XYZ file of C-alpha atoms in Angstrom:
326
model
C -24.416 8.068 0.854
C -27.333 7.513 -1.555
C -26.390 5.421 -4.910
C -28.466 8.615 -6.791
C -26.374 11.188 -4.961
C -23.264 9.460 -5.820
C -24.039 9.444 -9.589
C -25.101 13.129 -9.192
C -21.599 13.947 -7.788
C -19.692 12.586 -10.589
C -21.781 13.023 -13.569
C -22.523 16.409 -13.217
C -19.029 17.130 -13.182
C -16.286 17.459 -16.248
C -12.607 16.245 -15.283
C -10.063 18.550 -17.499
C -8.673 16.503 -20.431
C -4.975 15.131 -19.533
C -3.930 15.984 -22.500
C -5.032 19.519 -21.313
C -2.045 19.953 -19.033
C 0.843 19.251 -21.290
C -0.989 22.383 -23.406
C -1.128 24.697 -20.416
C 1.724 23.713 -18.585
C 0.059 23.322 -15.950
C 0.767 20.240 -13.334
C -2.061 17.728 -12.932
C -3.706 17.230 -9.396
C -4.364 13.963 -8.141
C -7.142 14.558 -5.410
C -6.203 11.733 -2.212
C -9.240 10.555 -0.175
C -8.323 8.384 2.670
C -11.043 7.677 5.396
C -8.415 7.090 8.378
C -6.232 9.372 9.670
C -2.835 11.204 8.244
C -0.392 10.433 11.167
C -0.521 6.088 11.688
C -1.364 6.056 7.603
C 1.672 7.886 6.943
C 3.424 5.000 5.727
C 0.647 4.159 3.084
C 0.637 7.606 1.759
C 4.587 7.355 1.207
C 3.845 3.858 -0.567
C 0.981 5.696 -2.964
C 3.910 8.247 -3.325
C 5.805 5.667 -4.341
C 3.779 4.175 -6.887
C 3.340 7.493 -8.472
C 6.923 7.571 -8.625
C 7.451 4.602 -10.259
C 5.342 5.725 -13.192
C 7.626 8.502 -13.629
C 5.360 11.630 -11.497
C 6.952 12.980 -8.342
C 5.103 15.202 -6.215
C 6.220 18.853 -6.245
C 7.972 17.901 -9.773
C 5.522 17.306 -12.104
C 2.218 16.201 -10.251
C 0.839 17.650 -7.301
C -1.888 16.019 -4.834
C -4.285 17.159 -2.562
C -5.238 15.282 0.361
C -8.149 14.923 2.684
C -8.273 12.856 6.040
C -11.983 11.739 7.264
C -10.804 10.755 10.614
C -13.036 8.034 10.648
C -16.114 10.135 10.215
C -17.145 8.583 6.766
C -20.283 10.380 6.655
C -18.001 13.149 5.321
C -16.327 11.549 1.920
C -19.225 12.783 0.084
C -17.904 16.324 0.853
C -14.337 15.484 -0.348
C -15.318 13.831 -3.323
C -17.564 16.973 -3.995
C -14.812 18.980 -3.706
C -12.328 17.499 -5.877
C -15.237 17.040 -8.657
C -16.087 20.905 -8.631
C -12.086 21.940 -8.763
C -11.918 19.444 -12.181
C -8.719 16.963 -11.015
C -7.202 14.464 -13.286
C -7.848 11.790 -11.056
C -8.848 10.673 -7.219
C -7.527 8.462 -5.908
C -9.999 7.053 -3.061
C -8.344 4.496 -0.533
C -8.693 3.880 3.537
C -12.299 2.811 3.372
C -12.972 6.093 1.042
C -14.594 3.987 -1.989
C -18.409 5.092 -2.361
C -20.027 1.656 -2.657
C -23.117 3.521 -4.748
C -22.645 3.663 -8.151
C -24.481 1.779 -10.905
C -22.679 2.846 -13.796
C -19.175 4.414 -13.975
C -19.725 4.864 -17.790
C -21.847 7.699 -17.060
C -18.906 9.737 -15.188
C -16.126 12.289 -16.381
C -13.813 12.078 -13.840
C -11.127 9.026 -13.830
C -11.310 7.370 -10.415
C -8.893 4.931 -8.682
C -9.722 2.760 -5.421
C -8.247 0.711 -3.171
C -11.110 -0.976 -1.174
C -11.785 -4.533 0.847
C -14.771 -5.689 -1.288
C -15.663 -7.127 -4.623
C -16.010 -3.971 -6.874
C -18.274 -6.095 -9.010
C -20.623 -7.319 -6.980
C -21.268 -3.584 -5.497
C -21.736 -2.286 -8.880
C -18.597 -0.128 -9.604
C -16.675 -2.512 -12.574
C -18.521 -4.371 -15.427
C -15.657 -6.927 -14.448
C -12.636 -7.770 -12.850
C -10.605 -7.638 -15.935
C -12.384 -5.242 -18.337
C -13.861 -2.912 -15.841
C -15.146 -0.523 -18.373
C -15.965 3.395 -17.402
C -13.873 5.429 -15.740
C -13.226 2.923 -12.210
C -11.193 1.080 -11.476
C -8.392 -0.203 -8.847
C -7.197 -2.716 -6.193
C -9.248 -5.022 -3.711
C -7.608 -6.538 -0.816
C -10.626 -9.213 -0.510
C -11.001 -7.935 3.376
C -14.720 -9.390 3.576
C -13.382 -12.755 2.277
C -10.678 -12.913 4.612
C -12.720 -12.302 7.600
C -13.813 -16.021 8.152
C -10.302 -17.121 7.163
C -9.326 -14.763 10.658
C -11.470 -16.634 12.164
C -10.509 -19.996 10.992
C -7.031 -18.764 12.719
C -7.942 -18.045 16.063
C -9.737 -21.952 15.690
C -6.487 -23.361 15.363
C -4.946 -21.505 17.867
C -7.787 -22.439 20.674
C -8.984 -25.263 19.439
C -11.267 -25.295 22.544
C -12.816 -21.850 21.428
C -16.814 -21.458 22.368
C -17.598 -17.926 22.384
C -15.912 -15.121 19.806
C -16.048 -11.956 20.711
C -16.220 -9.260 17.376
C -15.482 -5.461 17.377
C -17.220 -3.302 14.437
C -17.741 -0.218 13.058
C -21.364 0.199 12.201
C -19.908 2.960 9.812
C -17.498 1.910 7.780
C -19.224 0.531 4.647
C -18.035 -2.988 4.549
C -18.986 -3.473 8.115
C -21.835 -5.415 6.892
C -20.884 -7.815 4.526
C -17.997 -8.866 6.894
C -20.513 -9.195 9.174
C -22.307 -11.982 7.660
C -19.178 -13.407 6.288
C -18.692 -13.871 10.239
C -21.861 -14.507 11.641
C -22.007 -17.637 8.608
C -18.679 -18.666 9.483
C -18.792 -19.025 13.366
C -22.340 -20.566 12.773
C -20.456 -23.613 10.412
C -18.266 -23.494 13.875
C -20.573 -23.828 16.127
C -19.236 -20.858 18.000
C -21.294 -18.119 20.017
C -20.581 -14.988 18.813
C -20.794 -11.607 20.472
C -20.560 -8.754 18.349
C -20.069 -5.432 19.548
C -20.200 -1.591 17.303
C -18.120 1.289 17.704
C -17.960 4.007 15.673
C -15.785 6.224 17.373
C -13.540 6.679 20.298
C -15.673 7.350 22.994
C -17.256 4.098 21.686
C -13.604 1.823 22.533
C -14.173 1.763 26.545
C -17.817 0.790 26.489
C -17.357 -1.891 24.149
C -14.220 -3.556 25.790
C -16.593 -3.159 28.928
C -19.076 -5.278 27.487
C -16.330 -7.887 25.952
C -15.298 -8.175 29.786
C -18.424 -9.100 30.772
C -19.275 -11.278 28.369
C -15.589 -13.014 28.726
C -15.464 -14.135 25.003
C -12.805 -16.878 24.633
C -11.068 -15.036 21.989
C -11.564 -11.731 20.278
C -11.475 -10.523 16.240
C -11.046 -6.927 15.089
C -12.991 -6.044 12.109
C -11.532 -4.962 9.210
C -11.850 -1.051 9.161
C -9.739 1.826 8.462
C -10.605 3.696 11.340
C -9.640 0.882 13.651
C -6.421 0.613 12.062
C -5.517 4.044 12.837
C -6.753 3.838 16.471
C -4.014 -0.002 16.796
C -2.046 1.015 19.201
C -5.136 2.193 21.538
C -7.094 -1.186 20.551
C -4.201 -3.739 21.092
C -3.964 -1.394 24.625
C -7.470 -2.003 25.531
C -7.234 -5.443 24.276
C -4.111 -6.196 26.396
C -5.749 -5.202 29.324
C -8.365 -7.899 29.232
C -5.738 -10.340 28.447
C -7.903 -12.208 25.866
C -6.491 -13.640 22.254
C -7.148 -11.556 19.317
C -6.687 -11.967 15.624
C -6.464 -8.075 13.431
C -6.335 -7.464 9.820
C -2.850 -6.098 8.606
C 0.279 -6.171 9.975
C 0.093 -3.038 11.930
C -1.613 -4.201 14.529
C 0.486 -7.103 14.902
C 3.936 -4.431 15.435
C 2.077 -2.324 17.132
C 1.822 -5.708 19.778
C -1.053 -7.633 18.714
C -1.286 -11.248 18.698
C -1.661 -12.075 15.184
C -2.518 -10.392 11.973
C -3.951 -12.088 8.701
C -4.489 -9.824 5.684
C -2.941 -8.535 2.301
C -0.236 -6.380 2.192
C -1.577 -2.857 2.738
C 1.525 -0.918 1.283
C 1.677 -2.516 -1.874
C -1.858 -2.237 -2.259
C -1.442 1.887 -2.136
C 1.815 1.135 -4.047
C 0.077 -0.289 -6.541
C -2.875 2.216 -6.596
C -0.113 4.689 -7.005
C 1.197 3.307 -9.997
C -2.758 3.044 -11.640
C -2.880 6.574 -10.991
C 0.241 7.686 -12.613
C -1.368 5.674 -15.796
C -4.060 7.275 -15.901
C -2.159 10.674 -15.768
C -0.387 9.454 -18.846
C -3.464 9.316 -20.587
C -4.807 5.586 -19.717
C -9.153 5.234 -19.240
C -9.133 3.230 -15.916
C -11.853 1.358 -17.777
C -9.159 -0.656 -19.233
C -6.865 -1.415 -16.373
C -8.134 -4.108 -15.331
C -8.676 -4.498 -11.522
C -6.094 -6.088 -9.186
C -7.150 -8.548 -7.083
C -4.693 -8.841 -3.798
C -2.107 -12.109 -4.293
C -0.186 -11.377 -1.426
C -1.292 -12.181 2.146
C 0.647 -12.265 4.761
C 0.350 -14.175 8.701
C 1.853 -12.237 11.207
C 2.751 -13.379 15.167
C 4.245 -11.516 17.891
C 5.282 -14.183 20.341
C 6.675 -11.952 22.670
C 2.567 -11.056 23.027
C 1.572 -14.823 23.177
C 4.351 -15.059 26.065
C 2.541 -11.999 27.717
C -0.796 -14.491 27.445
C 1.288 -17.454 28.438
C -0.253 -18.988 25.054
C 1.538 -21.720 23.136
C 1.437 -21.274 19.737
C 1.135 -24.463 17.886
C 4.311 -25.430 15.733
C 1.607 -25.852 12.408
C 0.444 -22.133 12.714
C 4.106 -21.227 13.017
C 5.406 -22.746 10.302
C 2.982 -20.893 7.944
C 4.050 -17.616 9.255
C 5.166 -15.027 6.940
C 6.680 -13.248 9.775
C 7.482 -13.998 13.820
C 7.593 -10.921 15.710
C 10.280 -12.391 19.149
């Protein structure tokens, strides 16, 4: 999406006073953009639920919210975010990859805004800062881009032998690039070859595990990306098949059978986006909450996968474990 047609969205638009509902009655909507599927992010939503909860607002009670699922297709948040704008909602919360990146100044906008993204909100121009954020933005970042060379610092120190990387992207998703180059840099430093390989879809998976099976990569890394996330269980299938390591972002992938996982915690990230909402219903600008920067991280192994692999998982890597899937 265009940074100019982003602005356009929100400032033409005029967010109903909160302090308009307790007049009226009425029950605020929260407007929920997610760019992943309802079904395997079922368990975030509860966790946004959650947070909303603990900030006093239960849905059906005294808040309602409105959902929409891009299924991956990204190209159609613009839409959503249209939507919500024209129907005047007290707040959206965007999360799953939803987070427009184009924005230049929040200030301009009417309508409060909550996010839950990978990236640095600063550097892509949504927050004056981390702490005083300013405008009417603000949110949670997991740090996904940073922690992409730290995945790959993993799968190092599990094959210390490692040559050739192979990584699976989605072209799509908006913070594609940057982890990218995070990657490209660090398996450079490495002196590993890397082979990356895009899909933006489905029908994209069987083509691109084709080409990781020709290319026999020594180990494999799935991108950070919403959509992937909600496709795990097919990806760890398709990655099982070819009987090569991988490293994944969250936890998910790891239960669902993957290898390992490195990343934040993903429910108390919506948790906590939950709970910024719910402020901001009570009449807080999300210009002054200042933006949370993940703390928790969390290294997950499923041995019972490195057994499948006949890998040996070296005693360092499983001491720092936060978890050990047997």
């Amino acid at each position: 999406m265009r940074r100019r047609h982003f602005i356009a969205i929100l400032a033409g638009a005029t967010a109903r006073p909160l302090s308009a509902f307790g007049q009226s009655g009425a029950v605020p909507v929260v407007g929920f953009i997610n760019g992943a599927s309802p079904g395997p992010f079922a368990h975030l939503a509860a966790s946004f639920r959650k947070g909303l909860d603990e900030e006093g607002f239960v849905e059906g009670r005294n808040v309602a919210i409105d959902t929409r699922w891009a299924e991956g297709r990204y190209e159609r948040l613009p839409a959503f975010l249209q939507e919500f704008v024209d129907r005047k909602v007290a707040v959206v919360a965007l999360t799953g990859g939803a987070m427009p990146r184009l924005t230049d100044n929040p200030a301009t906008t009417r309508v409060p805004i909550i996010f839950v993204m990978g990236g640095d909100p600063v550097r892509a121009g949504l927050v004056a800062s981390l702490n005083q954020p300013g405008g009417n933005v603000s949110g949670i970042t997991q740090l996904t881009n940073e922690l992409a060379a730290k995945r790959l610092g993993l799968l190092h120190e599990l094959l210390p032998r490692m040559k050739k990387v192979g990584v699976l992207i989605n072209p799509d998703f908006p913070d594609s690039g940057p982890q990218l180059r995070e990657l490209e840099n660090a398996s450079a430093r490495a002196g590993l070859a890397a082979v990356v390989v895009r899909a933006q879809g489905e029908g994209d998976f069987d083509p691109a595990f084709s080409r990781f099976e020709q290319e026999r990569p020594d180990a494999l890394l799935i991108g950070a990306d919403p959509f992937f996330n909600s496709r795990r269980s097919q990806l760890v299938a398709l990655v099982m098949r070819l009987r090569i390591p991988t490293i994944y972002e969250f936890r998910e992938f790891a239960e669902a059978g993957g290898l390992i996982s490195y990343g934040t915690d993903l429910g108390d990230a919506y948790r906590l986006t939950g709970r910024y909402v719910g402020r901001v219903l009570k009449g807080t600008r999300p210009g002054d909450l200042p933006v949370i920067q993940a703390a928790k991280f969390e290294l997950i192994i499923n041995l019972k996968t490195a057994r499948m692999l006949g890998l040996e998982i070296p005693p360092t890597l499983l001491a720092r474990a936060d978890e050990v899937i047997e």
